[in-house]
């Protein structure tokens, strides 16, 4: 192998007997083509990567969604409400819908919990008689105030903003809460 | 006529040289002992080809958009000609691929075929293993029913646990910060373009390496691999006793592959594809998302480890697993290959298989999940004493029975309480229920005095 390699230059007259001027010209052209190739690759990569990261760049505002009149939520009850997420595209269909648990604590005082378990995001259910939120995936359980009662969830159920405006209970849309490494 | 075809053949060969390129591959010599143990790699390849072909078929019928995918899946399953079988084949083909990747890998490990000079065969194989799992998972999401939607949330949550960039990755995966219009098309692009392209490339490299480095000969105790002499010895051995791949070894691959495909089609016709659950509406929360069987061991692991360690497990687990698998041929790249001389290696494989198998069974039973569908205890016991009757009723209503088995009905999360009255005094029961402890919620805040007394009374008579 080694021998072969050292012989190649002699066998190849272009390399062995090239003039210095030609040499630097070939070198230059080589560099130009590499540069142009890089430029072409970058020009293509920008829109492709752009499509990939576009969802990160859109800033979705918090939108208030009506979920019902206050008297639909008797004091002391917890109810599931469904509403549209912040920025639905037309072709989202039913996937644009999202849900939250609303608890009417005391007169006019509402709390809205995310339905996503803080463990791995499964939808928690409110068991009214037991007054517990229960997660079907790995048995995470929360008290009625959203604090963890049992199971693997690392932190309490996240809360959404909620207010009463124009005679309606309104929930502030929010991203799916993602539990971070440092949370658990 | 014959000469006519021969002429066409000769012309094609002259202009393309395909046979000239392929013949040496078909004729290359393989060790004579390469028999039935060696068919699993090619079986995986057959399954992959099956997946590509049926995947194309499905893509012709499928609508990869968040609002229409469910409808199109219903259409494929119930209306399209052979659609049900097509989906079924694609599902069982995925299962087959996962199984054969696993068996092939275990075979290679037990026979130490990853040792010199086949380290890169192993490394490309490790990447193919992970790509196969990723394909299985992304494919499951494309079944855009409520299971698919919630699986994608779970996947995003898993990514979210990666330090620093986790949340960003989760957003990228979902195509925004909630499930919506962009979610499914992302998974579709990953499942249909990105990962298959990587797999095609890696399979090409893997096969090229198989040909270049030769199929490993069956190991023999007392014949260690020595990089200084192995290649020479292997060449000489092939010259002496090797047999041409085609047809001497290939017929087994072909026969096994054909049987595998027939079996998969048979399963697809008999059982059909997994049923669709509810529509992909994220506000329908009465679901119990569960992954396909090959993800269950991981699902079970996350349920079983102490919650405190979980973030570390989610992040470091895969990193360590990949690292260990990639490091293997460098840590033990030479020396004995025979399983008889590598008892610890065999022991390790057995342990891993038992571990994964046990997790799979655990995942199937899911003893950690509350059983929302348990039959109320009042359906099979009744008491004349009104307090006991009330206690039995409350035992179900307050969710106790979701987690505790009683008289053969109930969940497995907490201890079976069928005989609890024998060992626990009413006072102990009282304290436990009020304060919780050991994975049980404290009921002190939600039970009235008389409710508590009724439940304790009910439990005390369980003996
Ligand atoms: S996702 Fe809720 S307990 Fe695991």
Coordinates of N, CA and C and ligand atoms in Angstrom, one line a residue, chain A residues 117 119-122 135 137-140 152-153, ligand 1:
Chain A
X117 N -50.9 16.2 33.3 CA -50.2 15.7 34.4 C -48.7 16.2 34.3
X119 N -46.2 14.8 35.3 CA -45.3 13.7 35.2 C -44.9 13.6 33.7
X120 N -45.8 13.0 32.9 CA -45.5 12.9 31.5 C -46.6 13.4 30.6
X121 N -47.5 14.2 31.2 CA -48.4 15.0 30.3 C -49.8 14.3 30.1
X122 N -50.0 13.1 30.6 CA -51.3 12.5 30.4 C -52.5 13.3 31.0
X135 N -54.5 10.5 37.5 CA -53.9 10.3 36.2 C -53.9 8.9 35.8
X137 N -52.1 7.3 33.6 CA -50.9 6.7 33.1 C -50.1 5.9 34.1
X138 N -49.7 6.6 35.2 CA -48.8 5.9 36.1 C -49.3 6.2 37.6
X139 N -50.6 6.5 37.6 CA -51.2 6.7 39.0 C -50.8 7.9 39.7
X140 N -50.5 9.0 39.0 CA -50.3 10.3 39.7 C -51.6 10.8 40.3
X152 N -46.0 9.6 40.8 CA -44.7 10.2 40.3 C -44.7 11.7 39.9
X153 N -45.8 12.4 39.9 CA -45.7 13.8 39.4 C -44.7 14.6 40.3
Ligands
LIG1 S1 -48.3 11.0 33.3 FE1 -49.5 11.3 35.1 S2 -48.6 9.8 36.3 FE2 -47.3 9.6 34.6

